[in-house]
mmCIF file of C-alpha atoms and ligand atoms in Angstrom:
data_model
loop_
_atom_site.group_PDB
_atom_site.id
_atom_site.type_symbol
_atom_site.label_atom_id
_atom_site.label_comp_id
_atom_site.label_asym_id
_atom_site.label_seq_id
_atom_site.Cartn_x
_atom_site.Cartn_y
_atom_site.Cartn_z
ATOM 1 C CA MET A 5 0.000 0.000 0.000
ATOM 2 C CA ALA A 6 1.490 3.254 -1.139
ATOM 3 C CA GLY A 7 2.632 5.702 1.475
ATOM 4 C CA ARG A 8 2.728 3.217 4.311
ATOM 5 C CA VAL A 9 5.751 2.134 6.313
ATOM 6 C CA TYR A 10 5.918 -1.648 6.610
ATOM 7 C CA PHE A 11 7.894 -2.658 9.693
ATOM 8 C CA ASP A 12 6.592 -6.198 10.161
ATOM 9 C CA ASN A 13 9.087 -8.108 8.041
ATOM 10 C CA ALA A 14 9.369 -10.902 10.629
ATOM 11 C CA ALA A 15 5.717 -11.734 9.893
ATOM 12 C CA SER A 16 6.093 -11.644 6.131
ATOM 13 C CA THR A 17 7.898 -9.608 3.509
ATOM 14 C CA PRO A 18 6.909 -7.888 0.272
ATOM 15 C CA LEU A 19 7.715 -9.963 -2.787
ATOM 16 C CA ASP A 20 10.892 -8.775 -4.501
ATOM 17 C CA PRO A 21 10.038 -7.877 -8.137
ATOM 18 C CA ARG A 22 12.970 -10.054 -9.251
ATOM 19 C CA VAL A 23 11.357 -12.992 -7.470
ATOM 20 C CA ALA A 24 7.996 -12.238 -9.100
ATOM 21 C CA GLU A 25 9.781 -12.222 -12.462
ATOM 22 C CA ALA A 26 11.250 -15.675 -11.800
ATOM 23 C CA MET A 27 7.815 -17.016 -10.863
ATOM 24 C CA GLN A 28 5.925 -15.412 -13.720
ATOM 25 C CA PRO A 29 6.579 -18.021 -16.463
ATOM 26 C CA HIS A 30 5.181 -20.719 -14.185
ATOM 27 C CA LEU A 31 2.041 -18.741 -13.401
ATOM 28 C CA ALA A 32 1.304 -17.956 -17.030
ATOM 29 C CA GLY A 33 2.248 -20.481 -19.653
ATOM 30 C CA ALA A 34 4.691 -23.020 -18.250
ATOM 31 C CA PHE A 35 2.368 -25.448 -16.505
ATOM 32 C CA GLY A 36 4.085 -28.822 -16.935
ATOM 33 C CA ASN A 37 4.256 -31.439 -14.205
ATOM 34 C CA PRO A 38 7.906 -32.037 -13.217
ATOM 35 C CA SER A 39 7.229 -35.787 -13.174
ATOM 36 C CA SER A 40 6.135 -35.873 -16.843
ATOM 37 C CA LEU A 41 8.512 -37.164 -19.498
ATOM 38 C CA HIS A 42 7.563 -34.738 -22.275
ATOM 39 C CA CYS A 43 9.057 -31.350 -23.031
ATOM 40 C CA GLU A 44 6.628 -29.419 -20.763
ATOM 41 C CA GLY A 45 7.490 -31.778 -17.907
ATOM 42 C CA ARG A 46 11.209 -31.555 -18.553
ATOM 43 C CA GLU A 47 11.028 -27.758 -18.450
ATOM 44 C CA ALA A 48 9.266 -27.811 -15.104
ATOM 45 C CA ARG A 49 11.735 -30.390 -13.791
ATOM 46 C CA GLU A 50 14.672 -28.228 -14.845
ATOM 47 C CA SER A 51 13.146 -25.198 -13.067
ATOM 48 C CA VAL A 52 12.828 -27.211 -9.851
ATOM 49 C CA ALA A 53 16.403 -28.494 -10.198
ATOM 50 C CA PHE A 54 17.661 -24.954 -10.833
ATOM 51 C CA ALA A 55 15.902 -23.667 -7.703
ATOM 52 C CA ARG A 56 17.360 -26.545 -5.686
ATOM 53 C CA ARG A 57 20.843 -25.406 -6.698
ATOM 54 C CA GLN A 58 19.997 -21.806 -5.757
ATOM 55 C CA VAL A 59 18.767 -22.800 -2.272
ATOM 56 C CA ALA A 60 21.761 -25.105 -1.795
ATOM 57 C CA GLY A 61 23.979 -22.127 -2.660
ATOM 58 C CA LEU A 62 22.522 -20.060 0.198
ATOM 59 C CA LEU A 63 23.418 -22.762 2.736
ATOM 60 C CA HIS A 64 26.565 -24.130 1.015
ATOM 61 C CA ALA A 65 24.795 -27.495 0.813
ATOM 62 C CA GLU A 66 24.645 -30.059 -1.981
ATOM 63 C CA PRO A 67 21.520 -29.640 -4.137
ATOM 64 C CA GLY A 68 20.506 -33.219 -3.300
ATOM 65 C CA GLU A 69 20.302 -32.231 0.377
ATOM 66 C CA ILE A 70 17.498 -29.716 -0.237
ATOM 67 C CA LEU A 71 13.882 -30.889 0.028
ATOM 68 C CA PHE A 72 11.016 -28.636 -1.006
ATOM 69 C CA THR A 73 8.031 -28.454 1.343
ATOM 70 C CA GLY A 74 4.846 -26.430 1.674
ATOM 71 C CA SER A 75 6.031 -23.998 4.389
ATOM 72 C CA GLY A 76 8.459 -23.389 7.213
ATOM 73 C CA THR A 77 5.923 -25.043 9.512
ATOM 74 C CA GLU A 78 5.914 -28.168 7.381
ATOM 75 C CA SER A 79 9.722 -28.247 7.292
ATOM 76 C CA ASP A 80 9.780 -28.085 11.106
ATOM 77 C CA ASN A 81 7.189 -30.860 11.412
ATOM 78 C CA MET A 82 9.032 -32.948 8.881
ATOM 79 C CA ALA A 83 12.342 -32.582 10.725
ATOM 80 C CA LEU A 84 11.001 -33.515 14.159
ATOM 81 C CA LEU A 85 8.424 -36.132 13.242
ATOM 82 C CA GLY A 86 10.486 -37.519 10.368
ATOM 83 C CA VAL A 87 13.614 -38.157 12.436
ATOM 84 C CA ILE A 88 11.676 -39.669 15.351
ATOM 85 C CA GLU A 89 9.540 -41.802 13.017
ATOM 86 C CA ALA A 90 12.686 -43.052 11.283
ATOM 87 C CA LEU A 91 14.251 -44.019 14.627
ATOM 88 C CA GLY A 92 11.120 -45.421 16.289
ATOM 89 C CA ARG A 93 9.036 -43.496 18.819
ATOM 90 C CA GLU A 94 9.419 -45.711 21.862
ATOM 91 C CA ARG A 95 11.618 -44.451 24.722
ATOM 92 C CA ASN A 96 12.937 -41.557 22.721
ATOM 93 C CA HIS A 97 13.917 -38.109 23.883
ATOM 94 C CA VAL A 98 14.048 -34.776 22.045
ATOM 95 C CA VAL A 99 15.651 -31.549 23.275
ATOM 96 C CA THR A 100 14.397 -28.157 22.167
ATOM 97 C CA SER A 101 14.135 -24.681 23.687
ATOM 98 C CA ALA A 102 11.275 -23.023 25.525
ATOM 99 C CA ILE A 103 11.141 -20.146 23.042
ATOM 100 C CA GLU A 104 10.646 -22.000 19.766
ATOM 101 C CA HIS A 105 7.974 -21.073 17.255
ATOM 102 C CA PRO A 106 4.698 -23.022 17.664
ATOM 103 C CA ALA A 107 5.697 -25.025 14.568
ATOM 104 C CA ILE A 108 8.274 -26.704 16.826
ATOM 105 C CA LEU A 109 6.571 -26.433 20.233
ATOM 106 C CA GLU A 110 3.242 -27.880 19.106
ATOM 107 C CA THR A 111 5.016 -30.654 17.214
ATOM 108 C CA CYS A 112 6.934 -31.480 20.409
ATOM 109 C CA ARG A 113 3.650 -31.566 22.333
ATOM 110 C CA PHE A 114 2.288 -33.945 19.713
ATOM 111 C CA LEU A 115 5.366 -36.129 20.213
ATOM 112 C CA GLU A 116 4.837 -36.049 23.990
ATOM 113 C CA ARG A 117 1.312 -37.376 23.453
ATOM 114 C CA HIS A 118 2.971 -40.237 21.591
ATOM 115 C CA ARG A 119 5.312 -41.159 24.430
ATOM 116 C CA VAL A 120 8.354 -39.219 23.263
ATOM 117 C CA GLU A 121 9.974 -37.312 26.110
ATOM 118 C CA VAL A 122 10.845 -33.685 25.412
ATOM 119 C CA THR A 123 13.131 -31.330 27.330
ATOM 120 C CA PHE A 124 12.438 -27.627 26.805
ATOM 121 C CA LEU A 125 15.682 -25.786 27.549
ATOM 122 C CA PRO A 126 15.351 -22.526 29.487
ATOM 123 C CA VAL A 127 16.726 -19.222 28.187
ATOM 124 C CA ASP A 128 18.276 -16.275 29.993
ATOM 125 C CA GLY A 129 16.883 -12.742 30.135
ATOM 126 C CA ASP A 130 18.219 -12.006 26.643
ATOM 127 C CA GLY A 131 16.612 -15.115 25.183
ATOM 128 C CA LEU A 132 19.821 -17.130 24.921
ATOM 129 C CA VAL A 133 20.089 -20.879 25.468
ATOM 130 C CA ASP A 134 23.064 -21.825 27.666
ATOM 131 C CA PRO A 135 25.077 -24.636 25.999
ATOM 132 C CA ASP A 136 25.761 -26.089 29.472
ATOM 133 C CA ASP A 137 22.023 -26.670 29.845
ATOM 134 C CA LEU A 138 22.072 -28.698 26.638
ATOM 135 C CA ILE A 139 24.977 -30.802 27.944
ATOM 136 C CA LYS A 140 22.971 -31.491 31.123
ATOM 137 C CA ALA A 141 19.834 -32.343 29.133
ATOM 138 C CA MET A 142 21.444 -34.941 26.854
ATOM 139 C CA ARG A 143 20.478 -38.559 27.634
ATOM 140 C CA PRO A 144 21.376 -41.902 26.083
ATOM 141 C CA THR A 145 17.865 -41.877 24.566
ATOM 142 C CA THR A 146 18.168 -38.402 23.002
ATOM 143 C CA ARG A 147 17.430 -38.722 19.292
ATOM 144 C CA LEU A 148 17.258 -35.094 18.143
ATOM 145 C CA VAL A 149 18.197 -31.589 19.301
ATOM 146 C CA SER A 150 16.259 -28.704 17.739
ATOM 147 C CA VAL A 151 17.065 -25.094 18.623
ATOM 148 C CA MET A 152 16.078 -22.156 16.459
ATOM 149 C CA ALA A 153 18.820 -20.090 14.809
ATOM 150 C CA ALA A 154 17.095 -16.796 15.654
ATOM 151 C CA ASN A 155 13.930 -16.021 17.546
ATOM 152 C CA ASN A 156 10.926 -14.575 15.728
ATOM 153 C CA VAL A 157 9.674 -12.455 18.639
ATOM 154 C CA VAL A 158 12.818 -10.908 20.105
ATOM 155 C CA GLY A 159 15.371 -11.482 17.318
ATOM 156 C CA THR A 160 18.022 -13.070 19.558
ATOM 157 C CA VAL A 161 20.513 -15.234 17.636
ATOM 158 C CA GLN A 162 21.369 -18.529 19.337
ATOM 159 C CA PRO A 163 24.869 -20.052 19.752
ATOM 160 C CA ILE A 164 24.162 -22.609 17.028
ATOM 161 C CA GLN A 165 27.804 -23.563 16.616
ATOM 162 C CA GLU A 166 28.171 -24.579 20.273
ATOM 163 C CA LEU A 167 24.779 -26.272 20.490
ATOM 164 C CA GLY A 168 25.288 -28.247 17.292
ATOM 165 C CA THR A 169 28.756 -29.301 18.411
ATOM 166 C CA ILE A 170 27.357 -30.685 21.670
ATOM 167 C CA ALA A 171 24.683 -32.633 19.782
ATOM 168 C CA ARG A 172 27.306 -33.972 17.392
ATOM 169 C CA GLU A 173 29.600 -35.036 20.257
ATOM 170 C CA HIS A 174 26.691 -37.139 21.507
ATOM 171 C CA GLY A 175 26.048 -38.560 18.035
ATOM 172 C CA VAL A 176 22.648 -36.854 17.866
ATOM 173 C CA PRO A 177 21.350 -34.958 14.790
ATOM 174 C CA PHE A 178 20.949 -31.210 15.229
ATOM 175 C CA HIS A 179 18.018 -29.366 13.617
ATOM 176 C CA THR A 180 17.671 -25.610 13.509
ATOM 177 C CA ASP A 181 14.567 -23.635 12.615
ATOM 178 C CA ALA A 182 16.209 -20.936 10.497
ATOM 179 C CA VAL A 183 12.980 -19.445 9.184
ATOM 180 C CA GLN A 184 13.931 -16.018 10.602
ATOM 181 C CA ALA A 185 17.690 -16.364 10.158
ATOM 182 C CA ALA A 186 18.196 -17.794 6.678
ATOM 183 C CA GLY A 187 19.351 -15.187 4.208
ATOM 184 C CA LYS A 188 19.971 -12.663 6.996
ATOM 185 C CA ILE A 189 22.920 -14.155 8.851
ATOM 186 C CA PRO A 190 25.513 -16.528 7.379
ATOM 187 C CA LEU A 191 24.581 -20.194 7.591
ATOM 188 C CA ASP A 192 27.071 -22.681 6.204
ATOM 189 C CA VAL A 193 26.377 -26.375 6.607
ATOM 190 C CA ARG A 194 29.927 -27.219 5.486
ATOM 191 C CA THR A 195 31.399 -25.583 8.588
ATOM 192 C CA GLN A 196 28.462 -25.537 11.021
ATOM 193 C CA PRO A 197 27.256 -28.688 12.793
ATOM 194 C CA ILE A 198 23.739 -28.431 11.363
ATOM 195 C CA ASP A 199 22.086 -31.657 10.149
ATOM 196 C CA LEU A 200 18.622 -30.351 9.359
ATOM 197 C CA LEU A 201 17.504 -26.769 8.745
ATOM 198 C CA SER A 202 14.090 -25.250 7.991
ATOM 199 C CA LEU A 203 13.586 -22.142 5.897
ATOM 200 C CA SER A 204 10.647 -20.243 4.478
ATOM 201 C CA PRO A 205 10.918 -17.770 1.581
ATOM 202 C CA HIS A 206 8.057 -15.481 2.561
ATOM 203 C CA LYS A 207 10.385 -14.098 5.259
ATOM 204 C CA LEU A 208 12.919 -13.428 2.507
ATOM 205 C CA HIS A 209 10.956 -11.388 -0.033
ATOM 206 C CA GLY A 210 9.805 -14.630 -1.627
ATOM 207 C CA PRO A 211 6.417 -16.351 -1.927
ATOM 208 C CA LYS A 212 4.203 -17.896 0.752
ATOM 209 C CA GLY A 213 3.094 -21.527 0.819
ATOM 210 C CA VAL A 214 6.456 -23.036 0.003
ATOM 211 C CA GLY A 215 9.446 -23.948 2.155
ATOM 212 C CA ALA A 216 12.606 -25.996 2.238
ATOM 213 C CA LEU A 217 14.267 -28.469 4.536
ATOM 214 C CA TYR A 218 18.005 -29.028 4.400
ATOM 215 C CA LEU A 219 18.716 -32.676 5.241
ATOM 216 C CA ARG A 220 22.356 -33.669 5.581
ATOM 217 C CA GLU A 221 23.181 -36.790 3.630
ATOM 218 C CA GLY A 222 22.953 -39.874 5.811
ATOM 219 C CA ILE A 223 20.495 -38.432 8.375
ATOM 220 C CA PRO A 224 17.518 -40.802 8.617
ATOM 221 C CA LEU A 225 14.125 -39.272 7.863
ATOM 222 C CA ALA A 226 10.726 -40.902 7.373
ATOM 223 C CA PRO A 227 8.162 -39.152 5.154
ATOM 224 C CA LEU A 228 5.054 -37.509 6.580
ATOM 225 C CA VAL A 229 3.319 -37.187 3.220
ATOM 226 C CA HIS A 230 3.015 -40.405 1.250
ATOM 227 C CA GLY A 231 2.199 -40.668 -2.419
ATOM 228 C CA GLY A 232 3.908 -40.473 -5.769
ATOM 229 C CA GLY A 233 7.453 -40.340 -4.380
ATOM 230 C CA GLN A 234 8.505 -36.788 -5.271
ATOM 231 C CA GLU A 235 11.371 -35.197 -3.298
ATOM 232 C CA ARG A 236 13.217 -38.523 -3.009
ATOM 233 C CA GLY A 237 10.077 -40.122 -1.617
ATOM 234 C CA LEU A 238 10.307 -37.881 1.464
ATOM 235 C CA ARG A 239 7.582 -35.401 0.499
ATOM 236 C CA SER A 240 5.187 -36.649 -2.122
ATOM 237 C CA ALA A 241 2.998 -34.164 -4.013
ATOM 238 C CA THR A 242 3.233 -32.479 -7.388
ATOM 239 C CA GLU A 243 5.715 -29.674 -6.855
ATOM 240 C CA ASN A 244 4.626 -26.045 -6.466
ATOM 241 C CA VAL A 245 6.853 -25.078 -9.403
ATOM 242 C CA ALA A 246 6.126 -21.327 -9.337
ATOM 243 C CA GLY A 247 6.660 -21.190 -5.575
ATOM 244 C CA ILE A 248 9.846 -23.232 -5.803
ATOM 245 C CA ALA A 249 11.183 -20.999 -8.591
ATOM 246 C CA GLY A 250 10.430 -17.980 -6.365
ATOM 247 C CA LEU A 251 12.090 -19.633 -3.369
ATOM 248 C CA GLY A 252 15.201 -20.327 -5.425
ATOM 249 C CA ARG A 253 15.454 -16.766 -6.686
ATOM 250 C CA ALA A 254 14.759 -15.321 -3.214
ATOM 251 C CA ALA A 255 17.554 -17.484 -1.776
ATOM 252 C CA GLU A 256 19.952 -16.435 -4.541
ATOM 253 C CA ILE A 257 19.236 -12.718 -4.076
ATOM 254 C CA ALA A 258 19.581 -12.989 -0.295
ATOM 255 C CA ALA A 259 22.892 -14.861 -0.582
ATOM 256 C CA ALA A 260 24.358 -12.324 -3.002
ATOM 257 C CA GLY A 261 23.423 -9.261 -0.923
ATOM 258 C CA MET A 262 23.563 -10.604 2.621
ATOM 259 C CA ALA A 263 26.756 -8.954 3.860
ATOM 260 C CA ASP A 264 25.914 -5.436 2.588
ATOM 261 C CA GLU A 265 22.275 -5.710 3.573
ATOM 262 C CA ALA A 266 23.190 -6.760 7.116
ATOM 263 C CA VAL A 267 25.426 -3.691 7.500
ATOM 264 C CA ARG A 268 22.661 -1.403 6.162
ATOM 265 C CA LEU A 269 19.973 -2.929 8.393
ATOM 266 C CA VAL A 270 22.130 -2.934 11.539
ATOM 267 C CA LYS A 271 22.706 0.798 11.010
ATOM 268 C CA LEU A 272 18.986 1.483 10.665
ATOM 269 C CA ARG A 273 18.159 -0.849 13.560
ATOM 270 C CA ASP A 274 20.664 0.729 15.933
ATOM 271 C CA HIS A 275 19.553 4.236 14.976
ATOM 272 C CA LEU A 276 15.997 3.174 15.724
ATOM 273 C CA ILE A 277 16.906 1.613 19.088
ATOM 274 C CA GLU A 278 18.927 4.636 20.193
ATOM 275 C CA SER A 279 16.340 7.173 19.025
ATOM 276 C CA VAL A 280 13.336 5.431 20.560
ATOM 277 C CA THR A 281 15.204 4.966 23.838
ATOM 278 C CA ALA A 282 16.030 8.687 23.864
ATOM 279 C CA LEU A 283 12.562 9.829 22.738
ATOM 280 C CA ILE A 284 10.292 7.687 24.908
ATOM 281 C CA PRO A 285 11.016 7.621 28.638
ATOM 282 C CA ASN A 286 11.008 4.140 30.185
ATOM 283 C CA THR A 287 11.657 2.315 26.919
ATOM 284 C CA TYR A 288 13.385 -1.022 27.345
ATOM 285 C CA LEU A 289 14.869 -3.188 24.644
ATOM 286 C CA ILE A 290 13.819 -6.840 24.723
ATOM 287 C CA GLY A 291 16.312 -9.467 23.569
ATOM 288 C CA HIS A 292 20.064 -9.298 23.315
ATOM 289 C CA ARG A 293 21.482 -5.866 22.431
ATOM 290 C CA TYR A 294 23.984 -7.208 19.884
ATOM 291 C CA ARG A 295 23.313 -10.892 19.268
ATOM 292 C CA ARG A 296 20.168 -10.098 17.319
ATOM 293 C CA LEU A 297 19.008 -10.248 13.722
ATOM 294 C CA PRO A 298 20.111 -7.222 11.680
ATOM 295 C CA GLY A 299 16.645 -5.712 11.191
ATOM 296 C CA HIS A 300 14.921 -6.911 14.345
ATOM 297 C CA VAL A 301 13.849 -4.755 17.296
ATOM 298 C CA CYS A 302 11.502 -5.560 20.172
ATOM 299 C CA PHE A 303 10.576 -2.807 22.647
ATOM 300 C CA GLY A 304 8.675 -2.565 25.881
ATOM 301 C CA PHE A 305 7.410 0.721 27.305
ATOM 302 C CA SER A 306 7.107 0.728 31.104
ATOM 303 C CA GLY A 307 3.612 1.650 32.173
ATOM 304 C CA LEU A 308 2.169 1.121 28.708
ATOM 305 C CA GLU A 309 2.347 -2.669 28.517
ATOM 306 C CA GLY A 310 -1.432 -3.010 28.848
ATOM 307 C CA GLU A 311 -1.851 -0.725 25.843
ATOM 308 C CA ALA A 312 0.314 -2.577 23.321
ATOM 309 C CA ILE A 313 -2.538 -3.476 20.973
ATOM 310 C CA LYS A 314 -3.903 0.096 21.107
ATOM 311 C CA LEU A 315 -0.423 1.381 20.356
ATOM 312 C CA LEU A 316 -0.111 -0.975 17.397
ATOM 313 C CA LEU A 317 -3.498 0.179 16.067
ATOM 314 C CA ALA A 318 -2.624 3.862 16.595
ATOM 315 C CA LEU A 319 0.555 3.337 14.592
ATOM 316 C CA ASP A 320 -1.427 1.476 11.947
ATOM 317 C CA SER A 321 -3.776 4.470 11.637
ATOM 318 C CA ALA A 322 -0.710 6.684 11.259
ATOM 319 C CA GLY A 323 0.415 4.496 8.351
ATOM 320 C CA VAL A 324 3.004 2.344 10.128
ATOM 321 C CA ALA A 325 2.654 -1.454 10.311
ATOM 322 C CA VAL A 326 4.346 -3.078 13.305
ATOM 323 C CA SER A 327 3.492 -6.116 15.366
ATOM 324 C CA SER A 328 2.763 -6.914 18.936
ATOM 325 C CA GLY A 329 5.655 -9.054 20.119
ATOM 326 C CA SER A 330 3.261 -11.180 22.099
ATOM 327 C CA ALA A 331 2.138 -13.651 19.476
ATOM 328 C CA CYS A 332 2.534 -14.633 15.896
ATOM 329 C CA SER A 333 -1.138 -14.428 15.058
ATOM 330 C CA ALA A 334 -3.928 -11.890 15.438
ATOM 331 C CA GLN A 335 -6.077 -14.546 17.188
ATOM 332 C CA HIS A 336 -3.624 -14.665 20.109
ATOM 333 C CA ALA A 337 -2.569 -11.022 20.087
ATOM 334 C CA SER A 338 -3.647 -10.309 23.664
ATOM 335 C CA GLU A 339 -2.061 -13.410 25.206
ATOM 336 C CA PRO A 340 1.289 -13.146 27.001
ATOM 337 C CA SER A 341 4.182 -14.289 24.841
ATOM 338 C CA HIS A 342 5.643 -17.654 25.845
ATOM 339 C CA VAL A 343 8.984 -16.297 24.621
ATOM 340 C CA LEU A 344 8.979 -13.278 26.931
ATOM 341 C CA GLN A 345 7.685 -15.358 29.833
ATOM 342 C CA ALA A 346 10.532 -17.831 29.340
ATOM 343 C CA MET A 347 12.894 -14.832 29.397
ATOM 344 C CA GLY A 348 11.566 -13.889 32.842
ATOM 345 C CA TYR A 349 9.058 -11.166 32.008
ATOM 346 C CA ASP A 350 5.854 -11.159 34.054
ATOM 347 C CA PRO A 351 2.554 -11.800 32.186
ATOM 348 C CA LEU A 352 1.701 -8.095 31.815
ATOM 349 C CA ARG A 353 5.055 -7.217 30.303
ATOM 350 C CA ALA A 354 5.007 -10.438 28.294
ATOM 351 C CA ARG A 355 1.787 -9.199 26.708
ATOM 352 C CA GLY A 356 2.897 -5.660 26.063
ATOM 353 C CA SER A 357 5.821 -5.567 23.685
ATOM 354 C CA LEU A 358 6.113 -3.967 20.268
ATOM 355 C CA ARG A 359 8.021 -5.779 17.507
ATOM 356 C CA VAL A 360 9.536 -3.612 14.791
ATOM 357 C CA THR A 361 11.201 -5.571 11.991
ATOM 358 C CA LEU A 362 12.903 -4.012 8.998
ATOM 359 C CA GLY A 363 13.477 -5.505 5.572
ATOM 360 C CA ARG A 364 15.056 -4.946 2.174
ATOM 361 C CA PHE A 365 12.708 -2.196 1.073
ATOM 362 C CA ASN A 366 12.883 -0.083 4.235
ATOM 363 C CA THR A 367 14.827 3.150 4.174
ATOM 364 C CA GLU A 368 16.070 5.780 6.597
ATOM 365 C CA ALA A 369 13.004 7.852 5.679
ATOM 366 C CA ASP A 370 10.813 4.991 6.995
ATOM 367 C CA VAL A 371 12.696 5.037 10.297
ATOM 368 C CA ASP A 372 12.245 8.826 10.526
ATOM 369 C CA ARG A 373 8.528 8.478 9.843
ATOM 370 C CA PHE A 374 8.251 5.831 12.582
ATOM 371 C CA LEU A 375 10.161 8.093 14.996
ATOM 372 C CA GLN A 376 7.615 10.827 14.317
ATOM 373 C CA ALA A 377 4.577 8.571 14.559
ATOM 374 C CA LEU A 378 5.557 6.707 17.744
ATOM 375 C CA PRO A 379 5.533 9.594 20.274
ATOM 376 C CA GLU A 380 2.258 10.853 18.793
ATOM 377 C CA ALA A 381 0.707 7.387 19.025
ATOM 378 C CA ILE A 382 1.903 7.057 22.639
ATOM 379 C CA ARG A 383 0.413 10.452 23.517
ATOM 380 C CA THR A 384 -3.028 9.162 22.503
ATOM 381 C CA LEU A 385 -2.830 6.332 25.038
ATOM 382 C CA ARG A 386 -3.846 6.363 28.656
ATOM 383 C CA PRO A 387 -1.370 4.418 30.804
ATOM 384 C CA VAL A 388 -3.200 1.649 32.644
ATOM 385 C CA THR A 389 -0.398 0.385 34.824
ATOM 386 C CA SER A 390 1.883 1.986 37.331
ATOM 387 C CA TYR A 391 5.054 0.037 36.778
ATOM 388 C CA PRO A 392 8.318 1.600 37.845
ATOM 389 C CA ALA A 393 10.784 2.612 35.161
ATOM 390 C CA MET A 394 12.840 -0.311 33.896
ATOM 391 C CA THR A 395 16.486 -0.247 34.680
ATOM 392 C CA THR A 396 18.575 -3.060 33.290
ATOM 393 C CA LYS A 397 16.794 -5.658 31.186
ATOM 394 C CA GLY A 398 13.212 -4.743 31.937
ATOM 395 C CA ARG A 399 12.486 -8.008 33.677
ATOM 396 C CA ILE A 400 10.884 -8.895 36.974
HETATM 397 N N1 PLP B 513 9.561 -20.782 12.495
HETATM 398 C C1 PLP B 513 9.745 -19.490 12.759
HETATM 399 C C2 PLP B 513 10.893 -19.075 13.627
HETATM 400 C C3 PLP B 513 8.888 -18.530 12.221
HETATM 401 O O1 PLP B 513 9.082 -17.234 12.504
HETATM 402 C C4 PLP B 513 7.818 -18.953 11.397
HETATM 403 C C5 PLP B 513 6.860 -17.974 10.863
HETATM 404 O O2 PLP B 513 6.625 -16.934 11.447
HETATM 405 C C6 PLP B 513 7.679 -20.323 11.131
HETATM 406 C C7 PLP B 513 8.569 -21.213 11.691
HETATM 407 C C8 PLP B 513 6.597 -20.831 10.243
HETATM 408 O O3 PLP B 513 6.886 -20.586 8.875
HETATM 409 P P1 PLP B 513 5.718 -20.572 7.797
HETATM 410 O O4 PLP B 513 4.969 -19.289 7.979
HETATM 411 O O5 PLP B 513 6.398 -20.649 6.470
HETATM 412 O O6 PLP B 513 4.873 -21.775 8.054
#
């Protein structure tokens, strides 16, 4: 929408016109089924193979280690359920963190209902998992460790290298949900101990309804979707060729521009953090100050936590789209965030954060517009709580 500032790139991102261009032939004209033997089929098959190479390039993987799925959620489900199914469910144990996306947490709860034991690792006040806690959690029956690369609510980046190394030392596969991290911070499966990795292009200026799972060669995985045997028999279904072509192009663009884009976004992000902290008394930053995604900010405003949704709507009326940090869906917008609660915030504060996430098409002018709109939006609110000013981390 023209004239608006879109600062909710962790929820989804505008499609890059170059990605739309790569998808276009498959939306109009090229309709072949990649499994068909004729020319139309071969063309579609080649497009899928090309995209597989592009996604592999982003992660420094082999093309044969990339599986296309229907979403980041599906990739997460496939990783957890697929590994456990391949190894047998009885007397198995999975380790994850308390701050994962519901795509992981709900899948773990499903596993628990099927007699798999799950340990949810705690996090500190910045949202970081302590590798020592993973060492303590490992058991002889542990079959999988899954810890997200970066958190979708607070933007904190996890010590994936250390966590993956611990899993590897125990001979256990390590999965990371990199839906927020892929294409934004370097991920290299040649040098990092990552065995499975989920990504989703709609967080990367690519299309929705398509995803990818990196599966290191030799890691056992059982399929969740059975049928015609596409994707090496691990995810049957006629491929979403347009979506896959878009995913490939989105991955390629992100890989090529990642270093420069990270520098640009960190500059905008830090300007935003410093300015908001100076402009609005009692602002506190949620998540780690430095170990965070380049374009990701999460704020709390002492005394205004009960007004977070009103603040979001006031900003929306002023033409600025941000998100409440409390939940990933409008249906749960007024519930306290499980992420913030795990970080030690009380339920009121865990309900009252504001997530501001920048992307490729945001500019300094957008940040300036937000800095104008925010104090005005706050002025329209009536504080409903009488919390003291936050000092250090804004926790209880
Ligand atoms: N994992 C994380 C960390 C996410 O942020 C999201 C989406 O917000 C998902 C998984 C789910 O991805 P998708 O929307 O492609 O299903």
